[in-house]
Amino acid sequence: MRIFLTMIFCLSISAYMSKIHAEGKAAPLIPYPQKVEWLEGNFLLTKGTIIECPAGNLKDYFISGIKMLTGLDVNSNSQNSSENKIIYIIDSSMKNAGKESYELTVSLGMIKVTAPDEEGLFRAMQTLFQLIPAADKGKKTDNSISIQCCKIADSPAFTWRGLNLDCARHFMSKDFIKRYIDILAYYKFNVLHWHFTDDQGWRIEIKKYPNLTKVGAWRKEADGSIYGGYYTQEDIKEIVAYAQSRFITIVPEIEMPGHCLASLASYPENSCTGGPFEVGTMWGVIKDVYCAGNDSTFTFLENILDEVIALFPGKYIHIGGDEVPKDRWKECPKCQARIKAEGLKDEKELQSYFVKRISNYLYSKGKEVIGWDEILQGGLAPGTIVQSWQSMQGAVEAAKLRHYTICSPTTNTYLNANPEDLDLRIAYSFNPVPNELTDSEKKFVLGGEVNLWTENAPQKTVDSKLFPRILALSEVFWTNPKEKNYDEFHSRIQKAYDDLTAMGIQYGTESKAISFSTSYDEVKNEFVINVTPGQSGIDIRYTENGSQPDSASTIYTTPIHADKTVNLRISSFRGNLPVGKEYSLSFDFHKALNAKITLLNKYAEQYRASGDNSVIDGIRGTDNFRDGLWQGYDGVDFEGVIDLGKEKEISKVSPKFYMDANSWIFLPASVEISLSKDGVNYYDKKVIAYEINQKTSELMQKEFPAEFGSQSARYIKVKAVSIKKCPDWHIGAGQNAWLFIDEVEVE
Ligand code: ACM
Ligand code: ZN
C-alpha cells in the first residue's frame, strides 16, 4: 500500500512538471477556456492536413481562415495523408454542455473537435486559430505549423458578449466593420451592437425617407468641412450575411426619443418646435427630441423600423431611450395634450409612453426590444431588455422586475475612456452579475457589452481605443468569474501582443503609457525629468528637436537633465511599433520656478494637476486637458499670489488657459495681474481680455500676457475671472463652466 502511494505521488509530480513545461510554449488563449490541459508534443498542420467537417460552409470558412492567418493552404495536397487530420463532429448528446460549448483535443496525428451544434464548432475553430503560434501568423508561409498538444473543454459564462460600435459620431467603412466582425469572432464575442443614429449623424439608408441620409448623414464641421457617410441597404445586407456566417448577431440601434438631431434636421416636422435644425457638431446631450404628441412621429418611426426589421434577421432591435431632456416636451402643447389624454403623471411617464408604444409595435412584428437604463423611468413594457450603462443599478432594478438585462457600466466597459482612467485591471475586474441579486434574479443577466462611443474616436483610432482592454472583457464575458486571475491574465496578454501585431491590430496601452515626475535642481539650475513606463515590455523614446519620435529615437534610460527651456516629444514603443499616444512636454525656465503660491480658490480634485505649485512648475500642459498638468476650476475664478522669495525684475507675466467648449471648458472673461513688493500693496494692475468665439468644437490654448516693462517685485497676483456658467447657446447653459490653467510664466 505504501509503495503504491509513493508511485502515484511520483507519477503526479512528473505529470505536473510536463504540464508546466508545456505551458511555457503554449499559445496565449483569450478568453481562457474553462478547462485546458497542455500536453507534450505537437500536431503538424500542413498542406496535406485533411479537414473533415459536417458543415461545408464551416469547412470552407476554416480553410480560408487558416489561409488568411498564415498563408497555408490546408487540405490542398493531393497526397493527403489520413495520418494528419482535423475532424469536426457534431454530437447532439453534448447538448447538456450548452450552446457554443465544444471539446477540442490536439494530439500527435489528429485534432478532434466535438460540439453539440455548428456554433460550438465555430467557437472551437477560433481556439484553434489562437493555438497557431504568432510567429506563423501574418506571414505567407508554405511551411508546416506546429500546434501544441492539449485537451480543452469549453463553454461561455454568458450568452451575450457584445461590442457596441458608435458609427454615428464617426463613420466606419464597410470593410472596417467586416474586419471587426472577424476580430470579435476571434475573441469569442457574439454580438455587434451597431449604433446607427445620433445627433451628429444618421448612417442607415431608409428608402422611404431619403433625407435621413441626404441631409442627416452629413455635418458641417467648425472648419467648414463636411463630414459624414452612411451604409446603403446593400452594404448592410452584405455585412449582416458576413456576421451571420461568423455566428455574430447584429443588433441595430435606432435612437429615440432623444439623440435624434440628425433625424430632426432631415424631417423637422417630427420635433416639438418645427425646427429648423442642423446636424449636430457639438457633443453632449441636445434638448431637441422627437415630439411625443405627434401621431405622425410614431408613424415615421414605425416606417423606419419596418425597413430596419427587413434588414436584420436577428431577434433584437435597440431603441436607445437614454439621455432624453424633457425641456421641449414641457413647452409643447401637443406633448402636454398627450400627457393629459393618456392620464400620464409627467414627462417621465411620457418617455415611458413613447418607449412602450414603439416597443409594442416591435413586439407585434416579432422582435425583442432593448433600451438603455433610462427606459426604467415611468415603467417598462413587458419583456423589454434593459442595458445598464450609468451604473449597475439599472441591471439590478431590471432583474428584480424579471426583465433580462445586459451590463455595460461606464466604469468598466466604456473603452472610449482613456486607459489612464479605465485601465486593463479595472476592465478585468468587472463582474457582469450584481452581487445584490438572488440566484433566481441572477439568471436575468444575459451578459455584457464593451462600448465604444466615438466622439473622440475616428476609425483610425478604434484599434488603439479597444485594444488591449477589450481582451480583458472578452475574458470577463466568457470565462467563469471564479477562474479569473489578473496576474495570470496579464502575463498571458504580454504574449498575445505578438498575435495582435501579426493580425495588424494597432493596439494602444493597458494603462497610462508613461508617467512623469519632475524636479528642479536649484543649485545646478536644471530640470530633472523622470519617465516611468506604465506597463512592461515597452521602450520609451524621445526627441528634443521637435521631431516626432520613432523607433530610432533616443531611448530613455536615466532621468533627463535640462538646463534651458526644452520641448520633449515622448512615445512608447513595443519593438518598432508605437503604442499609445505621444506626449509632448515643454519645460520653461522662468522666474517663478520653485516659488510659493497661495491659491484663494480651490481647484477641482480630479483636475488638481500636481497640486498648488503645478502652475509654476515649469511644465506646460499639453493638448489634452486630462494630462495631469492642467489645473481645473469648477465654476470659480482662479486667484493666486506668487511669492518669488525676494524681489526680481519682472517684464512679463503670462498665464495660459485651455478652451474646449465640448468639454465645458472656457477661456476666462478677463485676467487681472498686478505686482507688489510687500504682499499688501499691489500696483500696476493690468487687465487682459479678448473677444474670442468659443462656440466651436475646436480646442485652443491661449496666453493672456501682461507686459510690465521692467518692474521690481516680490509678489505677483493673478486673477482669472471665470465665465462661471456655460453660455446660453451651450448645451450646458446655466450650469458650471470650467476654467483650466497651466503655467504662469514669469519673465
Ligand atoms: C449612453 O452612454 N448614453 C448610453
Ligand atoms: Zn412635442
mmCIF file of C-alpha atoms in Angstrom, residues 29-32 158 161-162 187 189 412-413 415 422-432 449-450 465-481 484-486 489-490 492-493 496-497 500 509-510:
data_model
loop_
_atom_site.group_PDB
_atom_site.id
_atom_site.type_symbol
_atom_site.label_atom_id
_atom_site.label_comp_id
_atom_site.label_asym_id
_atom_site.label_seq_id
_atom_site.Cartn_x
_atom_site.Cartn_y
_atom_site.Cartn_z
ATOM 1 C CA LEU A 29 -5.598 31.808 -25.389
ATOM 2 C CA ILE A 30 -8.047 34.676 -24.855
ATOM 3 C CA PRO A 31 -10.622 34.251 -23.455
ATOM 4 C CA TYR A 32 -9.136 31.424 -21.449
ATOM 5 C CA PHE A 158 -22.531 34.434 -20.571
ATOM 6 C CA ARG A 161 -20.898 39.074 -25.294
ATOM 7 C CA GLY A 162 -21.088 42.260 -27.258
ATOM 8 C CA TYR A 187 -12.096 36.666 -29.269
ATOM 9 C CA PHE A 189 -17.776 37.800 -28.880
ATOM 10 C CA ASN A 412 -15.628 49.113 -16.578
ATOM 11 C CA THR A 413 -16.780 48.822 -20.172
ATOM 12 C CA LEU A 415 -13.419 51.922 -23.641
ATOM 13 C CA LEU A 422 -10.124 52.831 -17.128
ATOM 14 C CA ASP A 423 -7.151 50.550 -17.296
ATOM 15 C CA LEU A 424 -6.748 46.889 -18.119
ATOM 16 C CA ARG A 425 -7.058 45.852 -14.488
ATOM 17 C CA ILE A 426 -10.305 47.788 -13.996
ATOM 18 C CA ALA A 427 -11.742 46.278 -17.169
ATOM 19 C CA TYR A 428 -10.723 42.802 -15.998
ATOM 20 C CA SER A 429 -12.198 43.286 -12.538
ATOM 21 C CA PHE A 430 -15.702 43.676 -13.967
ATOM 22 C CA ASN A 431 -18.332 41.180 -12.874
ATOM 23 C CA PRO A 432 -21.486 41.444 -15.004
ATOM 24 C CA GLU A 449 -21.010 44.704 -23.752
ATOM 25 C CA VAL A 450 -17.959 46.777 -24.436
ATOM 26 C CA LYS A 465 -9.005 52.553 -28.004
ATOM 27 C CA LEU A 466 -10.271 48.976 -27.832
ATOM 28 C CA PHE A 467 -7.029 47.028 -27.587
ATOM 29 C CA PRO A 468 -5.729 45.607 -25.367
ATOM 30 C CA ARG A 469 -8.545 46.386 -22.919
ATOM 31 C CA ILE A 470 -11.247 44.612 -24.935
ATOM 32 C CA LEU A 471 -9.312 41.392 -24.306
ATOM 33 C CA ALA A 472 -9.980 41.757 -20.595
ATOM 34 C CA LEU A 473 -13.697 41.987 -21.319
ATOM 35 C CA SER A 474 -13.596 39.098 -23.759
ATOM 36 C CA GLU A 475 -12.435 37.016 -20.818
ATOM 37 C CA VAL A 476 -14.904 38.620 -18.392
ATOM 38 C CA PHE A 477 -17.798 37.630 -20.664
ATOM 39 C CA TRP A 478 -16.622 34.118 -21.486
ATOM 40 C CA THR A 479 -14.578 32.711 -18.639
ATOM 41 C CA ASN A 480 -16.126 31.583 -15.384
ATOM 42 C CA PRO A 481 -15.644 34.501 -12.927
ATOM 43 C CA LYS A 484 -10.281 34.698 -13.377
ATOM 44 C CA ASN A 485 -6.816 35.704 -12.212
ATOM 45 C CA TYR A 486 -5.491 39.116 -13.216
ATOM 46 C CA PHE A 489 -4.139 37.123 -17.500
ATOM 47 C CA HIS A 490 -1.674 39.990 -17.546
ATOM 48 C CA ARG A 492 -0.759 35.953 -20.985
ATOM 49 C CA ILE A 493 -1.543 39.339 -22.570
ATOM 50 C CA ALA A 496 -0.839 37.963 -27.003
ATOM 51 C CA TYR A 497 0.675 41.215 -28.278
ATOM 52 C CA LEU A 500 -2.223 41.381 -32.303
ATOM 53 C CA THR A 509 -1.915 50.871 -23.922
ATOM 54 C CA GLU A 510 -3.020 48.865 -20.891
#
